[in-house]
XYZ file of C-alpha atoms in Angstrom:
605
model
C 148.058 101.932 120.305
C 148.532 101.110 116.555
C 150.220 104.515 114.922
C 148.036 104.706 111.723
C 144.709 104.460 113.503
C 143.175 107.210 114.840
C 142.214 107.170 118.531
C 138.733 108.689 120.080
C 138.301 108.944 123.727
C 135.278 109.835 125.967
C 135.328 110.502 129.334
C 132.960 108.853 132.135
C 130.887 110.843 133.597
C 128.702 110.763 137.400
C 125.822 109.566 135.001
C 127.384 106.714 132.784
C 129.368 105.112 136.117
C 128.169 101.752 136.703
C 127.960 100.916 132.870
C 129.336 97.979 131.507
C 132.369 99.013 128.641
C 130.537 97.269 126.152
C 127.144 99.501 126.248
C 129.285 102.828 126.396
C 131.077 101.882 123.004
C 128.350 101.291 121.327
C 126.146 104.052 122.764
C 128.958 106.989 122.892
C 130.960 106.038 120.355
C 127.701 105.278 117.581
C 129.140 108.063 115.340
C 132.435 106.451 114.691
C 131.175 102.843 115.068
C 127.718 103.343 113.374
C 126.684 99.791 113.543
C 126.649 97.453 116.858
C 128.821 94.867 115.014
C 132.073 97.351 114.722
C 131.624 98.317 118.656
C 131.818 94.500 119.375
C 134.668 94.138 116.669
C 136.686 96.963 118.335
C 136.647 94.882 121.595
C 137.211 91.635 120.475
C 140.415 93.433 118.378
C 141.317 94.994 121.474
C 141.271 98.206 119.913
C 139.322 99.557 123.016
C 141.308 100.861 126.587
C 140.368 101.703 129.823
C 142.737 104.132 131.559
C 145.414 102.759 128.989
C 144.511 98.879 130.053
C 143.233 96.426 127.917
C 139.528 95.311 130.159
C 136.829 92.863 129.642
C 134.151 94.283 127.761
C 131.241 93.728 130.683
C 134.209 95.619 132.969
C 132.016 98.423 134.989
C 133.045 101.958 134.615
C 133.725 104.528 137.160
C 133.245 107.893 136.730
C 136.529 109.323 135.617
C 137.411 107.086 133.528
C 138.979 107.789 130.081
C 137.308 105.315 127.452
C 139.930 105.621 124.324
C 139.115 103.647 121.135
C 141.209 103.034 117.864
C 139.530 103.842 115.062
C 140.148 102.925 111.293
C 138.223 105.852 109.347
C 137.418 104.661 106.193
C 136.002 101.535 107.796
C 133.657 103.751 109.855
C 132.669 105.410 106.912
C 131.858 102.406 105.150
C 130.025 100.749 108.075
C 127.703 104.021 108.604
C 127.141 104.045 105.209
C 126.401 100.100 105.357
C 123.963 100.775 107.687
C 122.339 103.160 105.754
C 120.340 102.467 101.639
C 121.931 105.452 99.884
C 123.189 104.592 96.420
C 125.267 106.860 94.356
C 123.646 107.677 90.614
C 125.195 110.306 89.309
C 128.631 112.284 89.885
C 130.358 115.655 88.377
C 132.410 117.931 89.921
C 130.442 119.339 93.622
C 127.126 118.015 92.381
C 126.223 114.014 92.733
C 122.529 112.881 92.490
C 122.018 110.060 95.196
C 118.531 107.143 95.488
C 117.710 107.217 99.437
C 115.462 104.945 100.601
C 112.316 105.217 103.365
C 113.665 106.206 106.477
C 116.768 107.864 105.574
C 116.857 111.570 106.858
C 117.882 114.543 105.049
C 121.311 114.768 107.605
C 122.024 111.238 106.621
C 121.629 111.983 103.040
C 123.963 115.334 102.969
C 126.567 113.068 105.227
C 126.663 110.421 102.350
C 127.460 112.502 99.359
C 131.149 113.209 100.730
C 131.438 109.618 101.864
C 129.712 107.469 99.014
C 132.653 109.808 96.546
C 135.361 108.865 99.370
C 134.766 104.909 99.036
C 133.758 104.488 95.669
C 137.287 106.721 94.924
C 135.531 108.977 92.685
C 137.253 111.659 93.669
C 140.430 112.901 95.750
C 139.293 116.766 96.959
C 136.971 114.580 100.025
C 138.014 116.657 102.972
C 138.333 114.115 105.821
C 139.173 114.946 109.379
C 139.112 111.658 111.410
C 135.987 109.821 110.279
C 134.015 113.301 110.150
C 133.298 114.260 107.291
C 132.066 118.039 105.693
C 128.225 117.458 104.626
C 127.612 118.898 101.387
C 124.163 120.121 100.704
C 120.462 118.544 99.931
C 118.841 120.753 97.029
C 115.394 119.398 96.744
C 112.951 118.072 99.227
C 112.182 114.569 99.808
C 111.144 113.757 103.060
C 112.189 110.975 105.409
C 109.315 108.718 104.532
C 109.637 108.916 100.960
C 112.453 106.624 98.398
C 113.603 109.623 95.536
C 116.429 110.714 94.237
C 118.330 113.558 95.393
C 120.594 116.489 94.109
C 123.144 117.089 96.838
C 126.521 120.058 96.051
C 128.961 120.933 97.761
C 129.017 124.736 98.052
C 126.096 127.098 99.049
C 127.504 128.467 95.335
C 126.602 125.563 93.316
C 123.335 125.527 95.331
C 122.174 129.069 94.289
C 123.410 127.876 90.523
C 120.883 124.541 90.677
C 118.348 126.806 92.323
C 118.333 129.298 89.442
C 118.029 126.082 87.024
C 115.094 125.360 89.051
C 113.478 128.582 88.947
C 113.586 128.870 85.483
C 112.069 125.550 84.698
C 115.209 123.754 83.131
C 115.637 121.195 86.272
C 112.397 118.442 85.855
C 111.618 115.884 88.644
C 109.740 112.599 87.513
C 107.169 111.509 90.535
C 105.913 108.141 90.554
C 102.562 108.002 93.044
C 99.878 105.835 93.452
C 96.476 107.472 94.285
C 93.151 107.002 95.070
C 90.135 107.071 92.241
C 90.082 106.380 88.638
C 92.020 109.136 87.298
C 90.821 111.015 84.048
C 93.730 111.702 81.819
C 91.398 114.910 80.712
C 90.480 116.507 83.948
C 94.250 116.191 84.700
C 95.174 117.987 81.407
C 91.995 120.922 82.143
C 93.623 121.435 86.067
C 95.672 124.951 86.455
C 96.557 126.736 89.435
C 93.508 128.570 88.413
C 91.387 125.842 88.376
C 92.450 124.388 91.922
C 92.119 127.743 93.034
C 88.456 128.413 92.332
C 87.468 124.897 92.510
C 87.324 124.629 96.492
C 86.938 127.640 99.488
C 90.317 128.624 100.022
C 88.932 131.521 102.759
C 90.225 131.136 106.016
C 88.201 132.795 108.863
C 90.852 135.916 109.031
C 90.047 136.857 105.150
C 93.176 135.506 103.679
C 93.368 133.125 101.130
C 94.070 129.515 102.709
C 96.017 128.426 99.000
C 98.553 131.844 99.028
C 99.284 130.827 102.717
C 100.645 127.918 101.195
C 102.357 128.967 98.627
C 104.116 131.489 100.955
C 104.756 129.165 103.706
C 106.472 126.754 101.194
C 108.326 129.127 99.090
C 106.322 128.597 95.995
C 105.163 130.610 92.772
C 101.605 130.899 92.887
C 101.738 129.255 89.186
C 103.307 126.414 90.257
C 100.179 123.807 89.106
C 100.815 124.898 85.848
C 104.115 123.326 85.649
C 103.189 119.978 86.835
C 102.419 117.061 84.001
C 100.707 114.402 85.000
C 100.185 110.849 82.943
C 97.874 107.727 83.837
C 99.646 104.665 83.626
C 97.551 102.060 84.690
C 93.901 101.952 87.000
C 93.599 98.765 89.881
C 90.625 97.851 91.055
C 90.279 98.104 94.683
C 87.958 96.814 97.084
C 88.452 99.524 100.010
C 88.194 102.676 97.138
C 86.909 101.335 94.599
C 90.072 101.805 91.820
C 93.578 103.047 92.694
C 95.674 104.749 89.765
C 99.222 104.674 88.518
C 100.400 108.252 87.639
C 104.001 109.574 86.791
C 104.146 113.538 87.120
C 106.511 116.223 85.865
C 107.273 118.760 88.287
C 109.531 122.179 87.455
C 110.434 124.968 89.393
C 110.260 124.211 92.748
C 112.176 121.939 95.327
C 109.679 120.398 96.867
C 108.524 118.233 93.709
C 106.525 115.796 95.657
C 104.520 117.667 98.187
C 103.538 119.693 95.094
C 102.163 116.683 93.140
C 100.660 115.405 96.518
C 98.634 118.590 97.080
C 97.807 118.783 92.794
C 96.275 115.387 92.966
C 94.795 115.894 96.562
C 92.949 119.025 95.102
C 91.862 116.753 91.869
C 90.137 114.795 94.575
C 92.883 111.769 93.446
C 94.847 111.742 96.807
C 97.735 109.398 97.044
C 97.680 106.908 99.238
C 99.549 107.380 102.277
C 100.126 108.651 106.000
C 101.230 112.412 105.545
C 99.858 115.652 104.164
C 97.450 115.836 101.617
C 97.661 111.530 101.243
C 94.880 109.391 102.446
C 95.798 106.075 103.897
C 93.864 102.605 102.274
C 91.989 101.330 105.095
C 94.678 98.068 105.144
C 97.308 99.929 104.666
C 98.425 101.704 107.479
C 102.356 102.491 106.689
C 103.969 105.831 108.079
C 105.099 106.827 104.513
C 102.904 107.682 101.053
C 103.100 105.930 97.911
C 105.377 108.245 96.061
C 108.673 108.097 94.959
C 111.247 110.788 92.666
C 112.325 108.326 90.164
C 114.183 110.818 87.523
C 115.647 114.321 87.635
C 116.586 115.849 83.840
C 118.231 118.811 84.645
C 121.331 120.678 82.606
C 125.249 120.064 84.333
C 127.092 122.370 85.919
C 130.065 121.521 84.062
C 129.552 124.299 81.174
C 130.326 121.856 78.757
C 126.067 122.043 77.748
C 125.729 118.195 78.804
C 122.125 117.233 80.186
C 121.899 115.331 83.298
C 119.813 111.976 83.188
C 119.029 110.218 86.359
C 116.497 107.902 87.001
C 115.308 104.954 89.307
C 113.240 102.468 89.756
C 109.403 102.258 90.470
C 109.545 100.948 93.985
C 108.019 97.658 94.538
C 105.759 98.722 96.883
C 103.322 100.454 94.159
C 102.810 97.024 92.673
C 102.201 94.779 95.560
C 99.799 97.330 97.199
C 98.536 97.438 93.809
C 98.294 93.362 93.188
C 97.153 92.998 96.663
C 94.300 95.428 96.421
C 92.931 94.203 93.090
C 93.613 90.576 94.560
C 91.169 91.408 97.911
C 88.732 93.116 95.187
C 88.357 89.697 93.112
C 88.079 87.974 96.668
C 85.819 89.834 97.701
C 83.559 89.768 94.263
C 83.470 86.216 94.395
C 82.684 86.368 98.131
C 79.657 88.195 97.388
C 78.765 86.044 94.244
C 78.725 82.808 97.192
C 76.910 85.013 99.691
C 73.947 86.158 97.095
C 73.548 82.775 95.611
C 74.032 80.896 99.324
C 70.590 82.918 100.991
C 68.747 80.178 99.154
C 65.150 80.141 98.606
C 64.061 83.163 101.301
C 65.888 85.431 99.242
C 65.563 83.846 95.550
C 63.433 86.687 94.669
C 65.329 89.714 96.135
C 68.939 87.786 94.706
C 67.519 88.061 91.246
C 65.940 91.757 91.413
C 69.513 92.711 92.571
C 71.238 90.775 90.283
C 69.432 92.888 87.508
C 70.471 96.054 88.670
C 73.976 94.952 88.354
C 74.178 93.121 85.297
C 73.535 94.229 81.937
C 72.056 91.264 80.460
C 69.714 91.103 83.479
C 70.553 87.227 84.046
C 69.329 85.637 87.208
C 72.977 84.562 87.789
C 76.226 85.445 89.571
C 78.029 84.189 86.696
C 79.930 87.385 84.910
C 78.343 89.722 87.195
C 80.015 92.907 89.614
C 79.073 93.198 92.848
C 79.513 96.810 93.799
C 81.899 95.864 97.151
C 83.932 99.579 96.537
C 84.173 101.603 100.337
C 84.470 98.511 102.331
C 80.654 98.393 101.935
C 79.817 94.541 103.358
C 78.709 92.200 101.335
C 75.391 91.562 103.323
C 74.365 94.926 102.824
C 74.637 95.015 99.401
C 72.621 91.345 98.890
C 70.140 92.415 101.629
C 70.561 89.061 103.315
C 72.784 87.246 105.398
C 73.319 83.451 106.128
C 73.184 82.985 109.766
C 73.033 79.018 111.848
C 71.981 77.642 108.384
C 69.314 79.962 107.822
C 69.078 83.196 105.641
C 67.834 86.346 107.305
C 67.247 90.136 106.048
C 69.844 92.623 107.032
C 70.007 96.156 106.617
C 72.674 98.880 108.060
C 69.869 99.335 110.856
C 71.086 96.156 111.689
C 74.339 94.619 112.745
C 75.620 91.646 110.188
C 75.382 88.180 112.202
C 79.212 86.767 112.847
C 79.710 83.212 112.779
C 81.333 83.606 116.461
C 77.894 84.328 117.547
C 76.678 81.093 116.859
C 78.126 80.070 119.565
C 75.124 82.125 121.883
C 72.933 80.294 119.524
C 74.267 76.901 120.567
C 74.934 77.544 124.051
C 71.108 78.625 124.064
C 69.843 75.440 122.411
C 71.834 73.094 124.456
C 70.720 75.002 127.907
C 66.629 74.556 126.841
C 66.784 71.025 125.983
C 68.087 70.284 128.569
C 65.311 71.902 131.010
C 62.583 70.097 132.658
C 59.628 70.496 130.137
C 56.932 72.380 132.008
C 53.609 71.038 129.197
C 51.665 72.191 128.917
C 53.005 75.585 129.347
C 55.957 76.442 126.770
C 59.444 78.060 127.687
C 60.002 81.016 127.505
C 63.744 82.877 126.041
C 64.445 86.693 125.465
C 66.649 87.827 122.751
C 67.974 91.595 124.820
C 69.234 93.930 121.948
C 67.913 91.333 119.069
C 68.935 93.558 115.773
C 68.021 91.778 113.425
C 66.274 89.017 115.378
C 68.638 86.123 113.794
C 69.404 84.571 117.279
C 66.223 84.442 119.122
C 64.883 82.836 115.243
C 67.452 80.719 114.748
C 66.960 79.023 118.261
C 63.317 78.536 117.727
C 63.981 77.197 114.583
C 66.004 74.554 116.399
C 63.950 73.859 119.583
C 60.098 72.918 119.082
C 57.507 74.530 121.544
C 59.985 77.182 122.679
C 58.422 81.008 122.474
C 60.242 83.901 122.781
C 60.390 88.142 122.431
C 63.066 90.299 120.966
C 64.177 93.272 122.498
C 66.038 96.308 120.705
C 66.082 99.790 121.384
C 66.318 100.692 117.587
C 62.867 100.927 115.857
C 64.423 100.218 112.376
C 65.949 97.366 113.841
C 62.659 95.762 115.353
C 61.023 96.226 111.663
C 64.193 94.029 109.880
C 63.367 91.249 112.449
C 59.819 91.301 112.147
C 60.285 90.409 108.437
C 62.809 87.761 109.605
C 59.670 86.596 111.829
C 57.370 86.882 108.701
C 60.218 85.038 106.537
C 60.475 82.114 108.810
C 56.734 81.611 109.391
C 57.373 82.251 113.148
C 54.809 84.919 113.909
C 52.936 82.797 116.164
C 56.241 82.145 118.462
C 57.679 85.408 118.314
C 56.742 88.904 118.780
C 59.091 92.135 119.291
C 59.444 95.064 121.831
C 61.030 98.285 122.383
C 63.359 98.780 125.383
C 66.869 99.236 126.579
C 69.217 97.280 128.618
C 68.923 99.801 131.881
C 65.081 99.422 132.005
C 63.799 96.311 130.549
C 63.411 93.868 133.207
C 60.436 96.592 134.734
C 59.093 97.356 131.646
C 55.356 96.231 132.074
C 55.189 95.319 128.436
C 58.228 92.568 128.957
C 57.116 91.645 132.426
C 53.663 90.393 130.700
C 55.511 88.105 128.585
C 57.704 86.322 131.429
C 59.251 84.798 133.690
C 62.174 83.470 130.796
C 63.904 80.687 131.505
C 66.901 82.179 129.674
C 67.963 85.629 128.206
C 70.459 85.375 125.195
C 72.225 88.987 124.829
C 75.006 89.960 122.562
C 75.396 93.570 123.615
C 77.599 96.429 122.512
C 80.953 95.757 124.246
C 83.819 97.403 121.396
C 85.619 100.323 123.466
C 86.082 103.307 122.074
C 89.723 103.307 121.765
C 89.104 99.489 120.112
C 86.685 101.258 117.548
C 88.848 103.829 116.451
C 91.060 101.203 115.090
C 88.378 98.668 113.346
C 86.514 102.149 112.025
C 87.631 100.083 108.334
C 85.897 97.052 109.153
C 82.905 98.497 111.075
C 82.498 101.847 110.274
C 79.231 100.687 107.902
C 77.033 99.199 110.541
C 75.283 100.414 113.309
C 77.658 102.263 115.849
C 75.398 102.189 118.977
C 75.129 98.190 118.248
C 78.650 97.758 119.042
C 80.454 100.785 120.841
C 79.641 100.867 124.638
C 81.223 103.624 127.088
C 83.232 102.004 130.508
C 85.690 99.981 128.256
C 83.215 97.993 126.583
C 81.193 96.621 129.578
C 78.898 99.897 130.212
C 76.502 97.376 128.659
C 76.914 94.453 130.862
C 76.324 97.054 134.086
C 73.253 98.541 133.030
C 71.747 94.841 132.221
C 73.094 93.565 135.631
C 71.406 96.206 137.400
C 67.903 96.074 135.785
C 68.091 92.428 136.157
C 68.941 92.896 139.851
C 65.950 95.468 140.089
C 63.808 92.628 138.943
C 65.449 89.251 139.220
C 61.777 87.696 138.702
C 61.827 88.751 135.075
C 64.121 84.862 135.284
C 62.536 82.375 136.540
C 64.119 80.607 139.404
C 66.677 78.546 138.336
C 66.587 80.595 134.957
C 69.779 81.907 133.034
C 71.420 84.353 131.131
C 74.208 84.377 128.681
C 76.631 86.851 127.231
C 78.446 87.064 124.289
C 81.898 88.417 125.276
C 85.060 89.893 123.859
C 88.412 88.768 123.755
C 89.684 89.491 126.887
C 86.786 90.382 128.551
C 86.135 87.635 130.497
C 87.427 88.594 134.186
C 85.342 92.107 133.880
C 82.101 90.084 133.277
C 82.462 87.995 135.931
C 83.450 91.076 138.591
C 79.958 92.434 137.110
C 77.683 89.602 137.660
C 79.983 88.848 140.765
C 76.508 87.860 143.212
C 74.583 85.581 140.202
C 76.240 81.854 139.532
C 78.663 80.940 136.816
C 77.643 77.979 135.209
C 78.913 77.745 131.870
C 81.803 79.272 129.278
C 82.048 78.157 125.922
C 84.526 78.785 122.878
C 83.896 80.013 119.529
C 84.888 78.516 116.020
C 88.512 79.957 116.964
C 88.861 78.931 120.357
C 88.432 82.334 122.032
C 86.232 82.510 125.079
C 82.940 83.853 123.743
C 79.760 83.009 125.754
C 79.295 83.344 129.627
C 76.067 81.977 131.331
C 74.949 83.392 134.438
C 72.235 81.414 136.323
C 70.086 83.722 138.674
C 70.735 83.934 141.832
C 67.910 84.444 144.951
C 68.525 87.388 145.956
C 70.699 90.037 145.854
């Protein structure tokens, strides 16, 4: 082996035999070859022996065997710290001041210091043994998710000297942090640790007082608000929260600058956005880190010659596309809700203008220069009281789930299926709507087929009202009429059975699982849970319909049909359910997912 390289050997153990060469390098020897590139490189440079033979690299070890690779360590060193985003800002003697980025642990970070001063030949006092070098020492706090800056020494003495600069207020960290609300430059002035401390029940159930826990269990003074500044720099609108704000903050005597000004602004009711403690994640924005960043440290140098240290960073980019994205969704969804207020047409003329005056100043009758309130993810239908559904407008309310395009495909598949049944004059067919909400699809389809008559069934009272005034709205009063009932029961209720046999039932039940719902809480959280959660995975609906219908399959008559609105995926778990009744239709919605089944009744069962 080459004399000025240094050599590192493992040995094979029972476990590892059977390995090919080339996964043990790079899996036991990661430390010295930190990046899968200089494993490969040390083969192909044949810097790698097996038992003191040169081997292929996919040769299989035995147990026993002694794996010995040369090593160059300043190219390790420079490869680990390759793979790693540490940048070196500031430098004296034992004390350097380093920019980490997201992901980069504290380990990594105290590793670097040494090494970042070995490369960039800073200094000459490195002590190096192999490619291992001494760590030297974090100071402050910033935590793996978060990009700061970082003071890092080399002796537990020059720690103790930065932590008395810290105690006594001479060492300042600048936070950058993006949080929720439209901060008020006054209330953040007016906050003390007195003020957080009476301004919410800090009791826990043992007596003690849940803020001094804190403090304690993070080593801080129980002042330690009162040495946090904190400055608005700029407001975003946002259509999730409603406005997001810009703030940089000052933060003395402590370490842990950050999770300070996280729980100062938390307290403020100004939370910044994010995944950890005392952050609150945007409902679109779902990263494992917060929105904060250490972008200066002013702090005196240990040097004794009464210089100041001056360190600072950038804002990281992040802030300002969450920022630009946000406020671009709000305007989106503004002018969204302009086109869904004006597009209700004529049935809601009336109700568009009366809410167009309690929005605009001037009280004009249109969308032109005016805000729709669309803060808290609250849908746009809501807000308008109307929704366009098939070409037609119909009231909606949160008692009532907001009609999706996709389910125009039930509406179509419905259409198609009566016209093309055997009229029966002079006696009219009949179609249920089973769990009708709003009533928009059992409307819509007897706006589009003459002669047809039909009921809506829902088990939500408030519901039933909204789709009587859809009746009312669309002059269908004489063709319509609604019921209460529930998918287990309805095809023996006496009150449905008097208005059948149907020729076809068009259901769009609940079928979001709860795990499903847990993640779409964002997007659905503001209508009508019980509308579109069901137990069993989703399909708890579909069983308790196929098993009222199977009570009473002359609720159909014969020949007559049913058909589901499905979710993605659901398809096979449908068709295990209504396993005994025929299949004789599946259609596609707008995007091409499989989204209506239709059952035809069978016999018997």
């Amino acid at each position: 082996m080459t004399s000025n390289l240094l050599v590192k050997e493992r040995k094979v153990d029972s476990k590892e035999s059977g390995t090919k060469l080339r996964n043990f390098i790079v899996h036991q020897f990661r430390q010295e070859l930190a990046i899968r590139a200089d494993a490969i490189a040390a083969l192909r440079q044949k810097r790698v022996r097996v038992n003191g033979a040169i081997v292929l690299d996919s040769y299989q070890l035995k147990e026993g065997d002694l794996v010995q690779v040369e090593i160059d360590p300043i190219q390790a060193i420079k490869s680990r710290l390759h793979s790693l985003d540490i940048e070196l800002r500031h430098a004296e003697d034992g004390l350097v001041v380093l920019a980490k980025a997201p992901g980069v642990s504290c380990p990594d970070v105290e590793w670097a210091a040494p090494a970042l001063l070995l490369v960039s030949r800073e200094t000459q006092c490195v002590e190096i043994e192999g490619c291992q070098l001494n760590p030297w020492i974090a100071v402050n706090t910033v935590e793996k998710s978060i990009r700061g800056l970082v003071l890092v020494v080399d002796t537990e003495e020059r720690r103790n000297a930065v932590l008395q600069l810290i105690k006594s207020g001479k060492v300042v960290f600048g936070i950058c942090a993006l949080c929720q609300g439209s901060a008020d430059q006054d209330i953040i002035n007016n906050a003390s640790a007195e003020s957080i401390a009476t301004s919410v029940d800090q009791t826990v159930s043992d007596g003690a007082n849940r803020l001094d826990m804190w403090y304690a269990d993070n080593g801080l003074p129980s002042d330690v608000f009162d040495n946090v500044d904190v400055a608005v720099l700029s407001t975003w609108k946002s259509s999730s929260v409603g406005r997001l704000s810009v703030v940089k903050g000052l933060v003395r005597r402590t370490v842990k600058p950050g999770l300070v000004l996280r729980r100062f602004l938390y307290e403020l009711g100004h939370p910044v956005v994010g995944m950890q403690t005392y952050s609150l994640p945007l409902p679109n924005h779902r990263d494992k880190g917060v929105l904060l960043s250490i972008v200066s440290i002013e702090m005196p140098s240990l040097t004794g010659n009464d210089s100041q240290i001056s360190v600072s960073d950038t804002v990281p980019p992040k802030f300002q596309a969450v920022c630009e994205r946000e406020s671009r969704f709000y305007r989106q969804r503004q002018e969204k809700a302009r086109t869904d207020i004006a597009d209700v047409g004529e049935y809601s003329k009336n109700a568009s203008i009366s809410f167009l005056t309690q929005q605009s100043e001037t009280g004009s009758d249109t969308m032109e220069g005016v805000e729709v309130d669309v803060t808290k993810g609250k849908p746009v239908a809501y807000i308008s009281g109307f929704k366009r559904f098939c070409g037609y407008a119909f009231h909606v309310t949160p008692d009532t789930l907001i009609p999706r395009p996709s389910t125009e495909t039930l509406v179509s598949t419905t259409v198609e299926h009566l016209k093309n049944q055997t009229s029966r004059e002079p006696e009219p067919m009949r179609i249920m709507d089973l769990g009708t909400g709003s009533g928009c699809i059992l409307l819509s389809v007897l706006l589009c087929v003459d002669g047809v008559r039909g009921i809506g069934i829902d088990i939500s009272d408030p519901a039933l009202e909204v789709a009587r005034r859809n009746c009312e709205l669309h002059s269908m009063q004489d063709r319509a009429i609604f019921l209460t009932g529930c998918f287990g029961s309805f095809a023996l209720d006496p009150l449905v059975m008097a208005q059948g046999p149907f020729d076809f039932i068009a259901c769009n039940p609940p079928y979001i699982s709860d795990r499903k719902a847990n993640r779409m809480r964002a997007t659905i959280g503001h209508e009508p849970q019980l509308a579109l959660i069901a137990e069993d995975g989703g399909y708890q609906a579909y069983r308790d319909i196929c098993r009222s219908l199977e009570a009473n399959l002359s609720i159909l008559r014969t020949g007559g049909s049913i058909g589901f609105e499905i979710g993605k995926d659901m398809a096979g778990g449908v068709r295990r359910i209504f396993s005994r009744w025929k299949e004789t239709g599946a259609f596609e919605d707008q995007h091409g997912f499989l989204r209506v089944i239709v059952f035809q009744r069978p016999a018997s069962v």
